[in-house]
């Protein structure tokens, strides 16, 4: 993480406060260099932006690490690194608020190498799950057909009446179809893209090629989803902001939401707003793809 990003975030939080702040009821532990450097029941959800929270940890709960490279800012925050006393491993880019509603709360970059986070006894990835967001997966026998316009009319990509409908707060309904629903596998090409979602796990992707034109990462699937999303294991989902979906023979309007659009532009805009730690996987999570 670039140091200017964390400084911008510190200044934003010190001067404007967080978008939202709430104490978490969950036990939170952080494993680093084979030791739990945090074990607390007083972690706070801090929404630095509207999309999802980060965990901020009471400074008093920190142990088995030393502080270094501290830079104090008059607005009321300090940037610092944490170091293991038994190895060369370190955690740069930490942020400590020294005034305001976040006083004495420490932000440790969630996806730092060598760091493992736990809520109660379950490992969490990507970022903490939003307590106000839920995922429901319901089986459906409604017929779902997925098409794209081609030179000679609509090209049917997949069709099935054996569907898992995934309802996720803030996102359009996602239709997960069995692999056998694909009409012509020659239209799908494996993508190298992988992303992670805290609610569903790690996703792999396919590009779709119609009339020689490749549509990047238009299809995703989870080989080993999280336990809460096991019902979509191995199923395929088409990015329904970018394909045509027919339900029981009726063509639906393409999904439109604030989550659709140019994820690269989204990252740049978020950085301008003082939010660090955003990469393309995070952008995909925010722009309508699963992880």
CSV table of C-alpha atoms in Angstrom, one decimal:
chain,number,residue,atom,x,y,z
A,1,UNK,CA,0.0,0.0,0.0
A,2,UNK,CA,1.4,3.4,-0.9
A,3,UNK,CA,2.2,5.6,2.0
A,4,UNK,CA,0.3,8.6,0.5
A,5,UNK,CA,-2.9,6.4,0.4
A,6,UNK,CA,-2.8,5.7,4.1
A,7,UNK,CA,-2.0,9.3,4.9
A,8,UNK,CA,-4.9,10.4,2.8
A,9,UNK,CA,-7.2,8.0,4.6
A,10,UNK,CA,-5.9,9.1,8.0
A,11,UNK,CA,-6.6,12.7,7.2
A,12,UNK,CA,-10.0,12.0,5.8
A,13,UNK,CA,-11.0,10.0,9.0
A,14,UNK,CA,-9.5,12.5,11.3
A,15,UNK,CA,-11.2,15.5,9.7
A,16,UNK,CA,-14.5,14.0,8.5
A,17,UNK,CA,-15.0,10.9,10.6
A,18,UNK,CA,-16.0,7.5,9.2
A,19,UNK,CA,-19.0,6.9,7.0
A,20,UNK,CA,-20.2,4.6,9.8
A,21,UNK,CA,-18.9,3.2,13.0
A,22,UNK,CA,-20.1,0.2,15.1
A,23,UNK,CA,-18.7,-2.1,17.7
A,24,UNK,CA,-18.6,-5.7,16.6
A,25,UNK,CA,-19.9,-8.4,19.0
A,26,UNK,CA,-17.5,-11.0,17.5
A,27,UNK,CA,-14.3,-12.2,18.9
A,28,UNK,CA,-11.6,-11.1,16.5
A,29,UNK,CA,-8.1,-12.6,16.3
A,30,UNK,CA,-5.1,-11.8,14.1
A,31,UNK,CA,-2.4,-14.4,13.5
A,32,UNK,CA,1.0,-13.1,12.5
A,33,UNK,CA,4.4,-14.9,12.6
A,34,UNK,CA,2.8,-17.8,14.4
A,35,UNK,CA,1.4,-15.7,17.2
A,36,UNK,CA,-1.9,-14.1,17.8
A,37,UNK,CA,-1.0,-10.4,17.9
A,38,UNK,CA,-4.7,-9.5,18.6
A,39,UNK,CA,-7.4,-11.3,20.5
A,40,UNK,CA,-10.2,-9.0,21.3
A,41,UNK,CA,-14.0,-8.8,21.8
A,42,UNK,CA,-13.8,-5.0,21.3
A,43,UNK,CA,-13.1,-4.7,17.6
A,44,UNK,CA,-15.0,-2.0,15.7
A,45,UNK,CA,-16.5,-2.1,12.2
A,46,UNK,CA,-15.4,1.1,10.5
A,47,UNK,CA,-17.0,1.9,7.1
A,48,UNK,CA,-14.4,4.1,5.4
A,49,UNK,CA,-16.8,4.3,2.5
A,50,UNK,CA,-20.4,3.0,1.9
A,51,UNK,CA,-19.5,-0.4,0.5
A,52,UNK,CA,-18.1,-2.6,3.3
A,53,UNK,CA,-16.4,-2.3,6.7
A,54,UNK,CA,-12.9,-2.8,7.9
A,55,UNK,CA,-11.9,-3.9,11.4
A,56,UNK,CA,-10.3,-1.4,13.6
A,57,UNK,CA,-8.6,-2.8,16.7
A,58,UNK,CA,-8.2,-1.3,20.1
A,59,UNK,CA,-4.5,-0.4,20.5
A,60,UNK,CA,-4.5,-1.9,24.0
A,61,UNK,CA,-5.3,-5.3,22.5
A,62,UNK,CA,-2.0,-5.4,20.5
A,63,UNK,CA,0.7,-7.8,21.7
A,64,UNK,CA,3.8,-9.7,20.5
A,65,UNK,CA,4.8,-7.0,18.0
A,66,UNK,CA,6.8,-3.8,18.3
A,67,UNK,CA,5.9,-0.4,16.8
A,68,UNK,CA,8.3,1.4,14.4
A,69,UNK,CA,8.5,4.0,11.6
A,70,UNK,CA,5.9,6.2,13.4
A,71,UNK,CA,4.9,9.5,11.8
A,72,UNK,CA,2.6,11.7,13.8
A,73,UNK,CA,0.2,14.1,12.1
A,74,UNK,CA,-1.3,17.2,13.7
A,75,UNK,CA,-4.8,16.3,12.4
A,76,UNK,CA,-4.9,13.5,14.9
A,77,UNK,CA,-3.5,10.3,13.4
A,78,UNK,CA,-0.2,8.3,13.2
A,79,UNK,CA,1.1,6.0,10.5
A,80,UNK,CA,3.3,3.2,11.7
A,81,UNK,CA,4.7,-0.3,11.1
A,82,UNK,CA,4.4,-3.4,13.3
A,83,UNK,CA,7.3,-5.8,13.5
A,84,UNK,CA,7.8,-9.3,14.9
A,85,UNK,CA,10.5,-9.5,17.5
A,86,UNK,CA,11.4,-13.0,16.4
A,87,UNK,CA,11.8,-12.5,12.7
A,88,UNK,CA,12.2,-10.0,9.9
A,89,UNK,CA,8.5,-9.9,9.1
A,90,UNK,CA,6.7,-6.6,9.4
A,91,UNK,CA,3.3,-5.0,8.8
A,92,UNK,CA,3.8,-1.5,7.2
A,93,UNK,CA,0.9,0.8,6.4
A,94,UNK,CA,-0.9,0.7,9.8
A,95,UNK,CA,-3.0,3.6,10.9
A,96,UNK,CA,-3.7,4.8,14.5
A,97,UNK,CA,-6.3,7.4,15.2
A,98,UNK,CA,-5.3,9.6,18.1
A,99,UNK,CA,-8.4,11.9,18.4
A,100,UNK,CA,-12.1,11.9,17.5
A,101,UNK,CA,-14.5,8.9,17.5
A,102,UNK,CA,-11.8,6.5,16.4
A,103,UNK,CA,-9.3,7.5,19.1
A,104,UNK,CA,-7.0,4.7,20.0
A,105,UNK,CA,-8.3,2.4,17.3
A,106,UNK,CA,-5.7,0.8,15.0
A,107,UNK,CA,-6.2,-0.1,11.4
A,108,UNK,CA,-4.0,-3.1,10.2
A,109,UNK,CA,-4.1,-3.6,6.4
A,110,UNK,CA,-6.4,-6.6,6.1
A,111,UNK,CA,-4.7,-8.4,3.2
A,112,UNK,CA,-1.1,-7.9,4.4
A,113,UNK,CA,1.2,-10.9,3.6
A,114,UNK,CA,1.5,-13.3,6.4
A,115,UNK,CA,-1.6,-12.1,8.2
A,116,UNK,CA,-4.6,-14.4,9.0
A,117,UNK,CA,-7.8,-13.0,10.4
A,118,UNK,CA,-10.5,-14.9,12.4
A,119,UNK,CA,-14.0,-14.1,13.5
A,120,UNK,CA,-14.7,-16.5,16.4
A,121,UNK,CA,-13.1,-19.7,15.1
A,122,UNK,CA,-13.6,-19.1,11.3
A,123,UNK,CA,-11.0,-17.6,9.0
A,124,UNK,CA,-12.2,-14.6,7.0
A,125,UNK,CA,-10.8,-13.3,3.7
A,126,UNK,CA,-10.8,-10.2,1.5
A,127,UNK,CA,-12.5,-8.0,4.1
A,128,UNK,CA,-14.9,-8.4,7.1
A,129,UNK,CA,-18.4,-9.4,6.2
A,130,UNK,CA,-20.9,-6.5,6.4
A,131,UNK,CA,-23.3,-7.3,9.2
A,132,UNK,CA,-26.1,-5.6,7.2
A,133,UNK,CA,-25.5,-7.7,4.0
A,134,UNK,CA,-26.9,-11.1,3.4
A,135,UNK,CA,-26.7,-13.8,0.8
A,136,UNK,CA,-29.7,-16.1,0.1
A,137,UNK,CA,-29.5,-19.0,-2.4
A,138,UNK,CA,-32.8,-20.5,-3.4
A,139,UNK,CA,-33.5,-23.3,-5.9
A,140,UNK,CA,-35.7,-22.4,-8.8
A,141,UNK,CA,-37.4,-24.3,-11.7
A,142,UNK,CA,-38.1,-21.2,-13.7
A,143,UNK,CA,-36.5,-21.5,-17.1
A,144,UNK,CA,-33.4,-19.2,-17.5
A,145,UNK,CA,-31.9,-18.6,-20.9
A,146,UNK,CA,-28.8,-16.5,-21.4
A,147,UNK,CA,-28.1,-14.9,-24.8
A,148,UNK,CA,-25.9,-12.4,-26.6
A,149,UNK,CA,-26.6,-10.6,-29.9
A,150,UNK,CA,-24.7,-12.1,-32.8
A,151,UNK,CA,-24.4,-11.3,-36.5
A,152,UNK,CA,-27.1,-13.8,-37.3
A,153,UNK,CA,-29.4,-13.1,-34.4
A,154,UNK,CA,-29.3,-14.1,-30.7
A,155,UNK,CA,-26.6,-16.6,-29.7
A,156,UNK,CA,-27.8,-18.9,-26.9
A,157,UNK,CA,-25.1,-19.3,-24.3
A,158,UNK,CA,-26.9,-21.4,-21.7
A,159,UNK,CA,-30.4,-22.5,-20.8
A,160,UNK,CA,-31.8,-24.4,-17.8
A,161,UNK,CA,-34.8,-25.0,-15.5
A,162,UNK,CA,-32.4,-26.2,-12.8
A,163,UNK,CA,-31.2,-22.9,-11.4
A,164,UNK,CA,-29.9,-21.5,-8.1
A,165,UNK,CA,-31.0,-17.9,-7.6
A,166,UNK,CA,-28.5,-16.0,-5.5
A,167,UNK,CA,-29.9,-12.9,-3.8
A,168,UNK,CA,-27.2,-10.6,-2.4
A,169,UNK,CA,-27.9,-7.3,-0.7
A,170,UNK,CA,-27.2,-4.4,-3.2
A,171,UNK,CA,-26.7,-6.6,-6.2
A,172,UNK,CA,-29.0,-7.8,-9.0
A,173,UNK,CA,-30.2,-11.4,-8.7
A,174,UNK,CA,-27.6,-13.8,-9.9
A,175,UNK,CA,-28.7,-17.0,-11.8
A,176,UNK,CA,-26.3,-19.9,-11.3
A,177,UNK,CA,-26.8,-22.6,-13.9
A,178,UNK,CA,-25.4,-26.1,-14.2
A,179,UNK,CA,-22.5,-26.6,-16.6
A,180,UNK,CA,-24.7,-28.8,-18.8
A,181,UNK,CA,-26.8,-25.7,-19.5
A,182,UNK,CA,-24.1,-24.4,-21.8
A,183,UNK,CA,-25.2,-24.8,-25.4
A,184,UNK,CA,-21.8,-24.6,-27.1
A,185,UNK,CA,-18.7,-24.9,-25.0
A,186,UNK,CA,-16.6,-23.6,-28.0
A,187,UNK,CA,-17.9,-20.1,-27.1
A,188,UNK,CA,-16.3,-20.2,-23.6
A,189,UNK,CA,-12.6,-19.8,-23.1
A,190,UNK,CA,-10.8,-20.1,-19.7
A,191,UNK,CA,-9.7,-16.8,-18.3
A,192,UNK,CA,-6.7,-16.4,-16.0
A,193,UNK,CA,-8.7,-14.1,-13.7
A,194,UNK,CA,-9.4,-15.2,-10.2
A,195,UNK,CA,-11.1,-13.1,-7.5
A,196,UNK,CA,-12.1,-13.6,-3.9
A,197,UNK,CA,-15.3,-12.7,-2.2
A,198,UNK,CA,-15.8,-12.9,1.6
A,199,UNK,CA,-19.3,-14.3,1.2
A,200,UNK,CA,-18.7,-16.9,-1.5
A,201,UNK,CA,-15.0,-17.7,-1.8
A,202,UNK,CA,-12.6,-17.7,-4.8
A,203,UNK,CA,-14.0,-17.4,-8.3
A,204,UNK,CA,-12.7,-18.5,-11.6
A,205,UNK,CA,-13.8,-17.0,-14.9
A,206,UNK,CA,-14.5,-17.7,-18.6
A,207,UNK,CA,-14.4,-15.3,-21.4
A,208,UNK,CA,-17.2,-15.5,-24.0
A,209,UNK,CA,-16.3,-15.3,-27.7
A,210,UNK,CA,-19.1,-14.4,-30.1
A,211,UNK,CA,-18.4,-13.8,-33.8
A,212,UNK,CA,-14.7,-13.5,-33.0
A,213,UNK,CA,-15.2,-10.9,-30.3
A,214,UNK,CA,-14.1,-11.8,-26.8
A,215,UNK,CA,-16.2,-10.6,-23.9
A,216,UNK,CA,-13.8,-10.7,-20.9
A,217,UNK,CA,-14.7,-12.5,-17.7
A,218,UNK,CA,-18.4,-12.7,-18.6
A,219,UNK,CA,-18.9,-16.0,-16.7
A,220,UNK,CA,-17.7,-17.0,-13.2
A,221,UNK,CA,-17.9,-20.1,-11.0
A,222,UNK,CA,-16.8,-21.3,-7.6
A,223,UNK,CA,-15.1,-24.7,-7.4
A,224,UNK,CA,-14.9,-24.6,-3.6
A,225,UNK,CA,-17.2,-21.9,-2.3
A,226,UNK,CA,-17.7,-21.0,1.4
A,227,UNK,CA,-19.9,-23.2,3.5
A,228,UNK,CA,-22.7,-20.6,3.4
A,229,UNK,CA,-22.6,-20.6,-0.4
A,230,UNK,CA,-22.0,-24.3,-1.1
A,231,UNK,CA,-25.3,-24.5,-3.2
A,232,UNK,CA,-23.5,-22.7,-6.1
A,233,UNK,CA,-20.5,-25.0,-6.2
A,234,UNK,CA,-19.6,-25.8,-9.8
A,235,UNK,CA,-22.4,-23.7,-11.3
A,236,UNK,CA,-22.0,-21.0,-13.8
A,237,UNK,CA,-23.1,-17.4,-13.5
A,238,UNK,CA,-23.3,-14.9,-16.4
A,239,UNK,CA,-22.7,-11.2,-15.7
A,240,UNK,CA,-26.3,-10.2,-16.3
A,241,UNK,CA,-25.5,-6.5,-16.7
A,242,UNK,CA,-23.7,-7.6,-19.9
A,243,UNK,CA,-25.9,-10.4,-21.3
A,244,UNK,CA,-29.6,-10.8,-22.0
A,245,UNK,CA,-31.5,-13.0,-19.6
A,246,UNK,CA,-34.8,-14.6,-20.4
A,247,UNK,CA,-37.1,-15.9,-17.6
A,248,UNK,CA,-39.8,-18.3,-18.7
A,249,UNK,CA,-39.5,-17.0,-22.2
A,250,UNK,CA,-39.7,-13.3,-21.2
A,251,UNK,CA,-36.7,-11.1,-22.0
A,252,UNK,CA,-35.6,-9.1,-19.0
A,253,UNK,CA,-34.2,-5.6,-19.0
A,254,UNK,CA,-30.5,-5.7,-18.4
A,255,UNK,CA,-29.6,-5.2,-14.8
A,256,UNK,CA,-28.6,-1.6,-14.1
A,257,UNK,CA,-27.1,-0.6,-10.7
A,258,UNK,CA,-24.3,1.5,-9.2
A,259,UNK,CA,-22.3,-1.7,-9.1
A,260,UNK,CA,-22.1,-1.9,-12.9
A,261,UNK,CA,-19.6,0.0,-15.0
A,262,UNK,CA,-15.9,0.5,-15.5
A,263,UNK,CA,-14.1,-1.2,-12.5
A,264,UNK,CA,-10.8,0.5,-13.4
A,265,UNK,CA,-12.4,3.9,-13.2
A,266,UNK,CA,-14.1,2.9,-10.0
A,267,UNK,CA,-10.7,2.1,-8.4
A,268,UNK,CA,-9.3,5.5,-9.4
A,269,UNK,CA,-12.4,7.3,-8.0
A,270,UNK,CA,-12.1,5.4,-4.7
A,271,UNK,CA,-8.4,6.3,-4.4
A,272,UNK,CA,-9.3,9.9,-5.0
A,273,UNK,CA,-11.7,9.6,-2.1
A,274,UNK,CA,-8.9,8.5,0.2
A,275,UNK,CA,-9.6,4.8,0.3
A,276,UNK,CA,-6.5,2.6,0.0
A,277,UNK,CA,-6.1,-1.2,-0.5
A,278,UNK,CA,-8.3,-1.3,-3.7
A,279,UNK,CA,-7.2,-3.6,-6.5
A,280,UNK,CA,-9.1,-5.1,-9.4
A,281,UNK,CA,-10.5,-8.0,-7.3
A,282,UNK,CA,-12.0,-5.5,-4.9
A,283,UNK,CA,-13.3,-3.4,-7.7
A,284,UNK,CA,-15.0,-6.5,-9.2
A,285,UNK,CA,-16.7,-7.2,-5.9
A,286,UNK,CA,-18.1,-3.7,-6.0
A,287,UNK,CA,-19.0,-3.5,-9.6
A,288,UNK,CA,-21.3,-6.6,-9.8
A,289,UNK,CA,-19.0,-9.5,-10.3
A,290,UNK,CA,-18.8,-12.0,-7.5
A,291,UNK,CA,-15.4,-11.5,-5.9
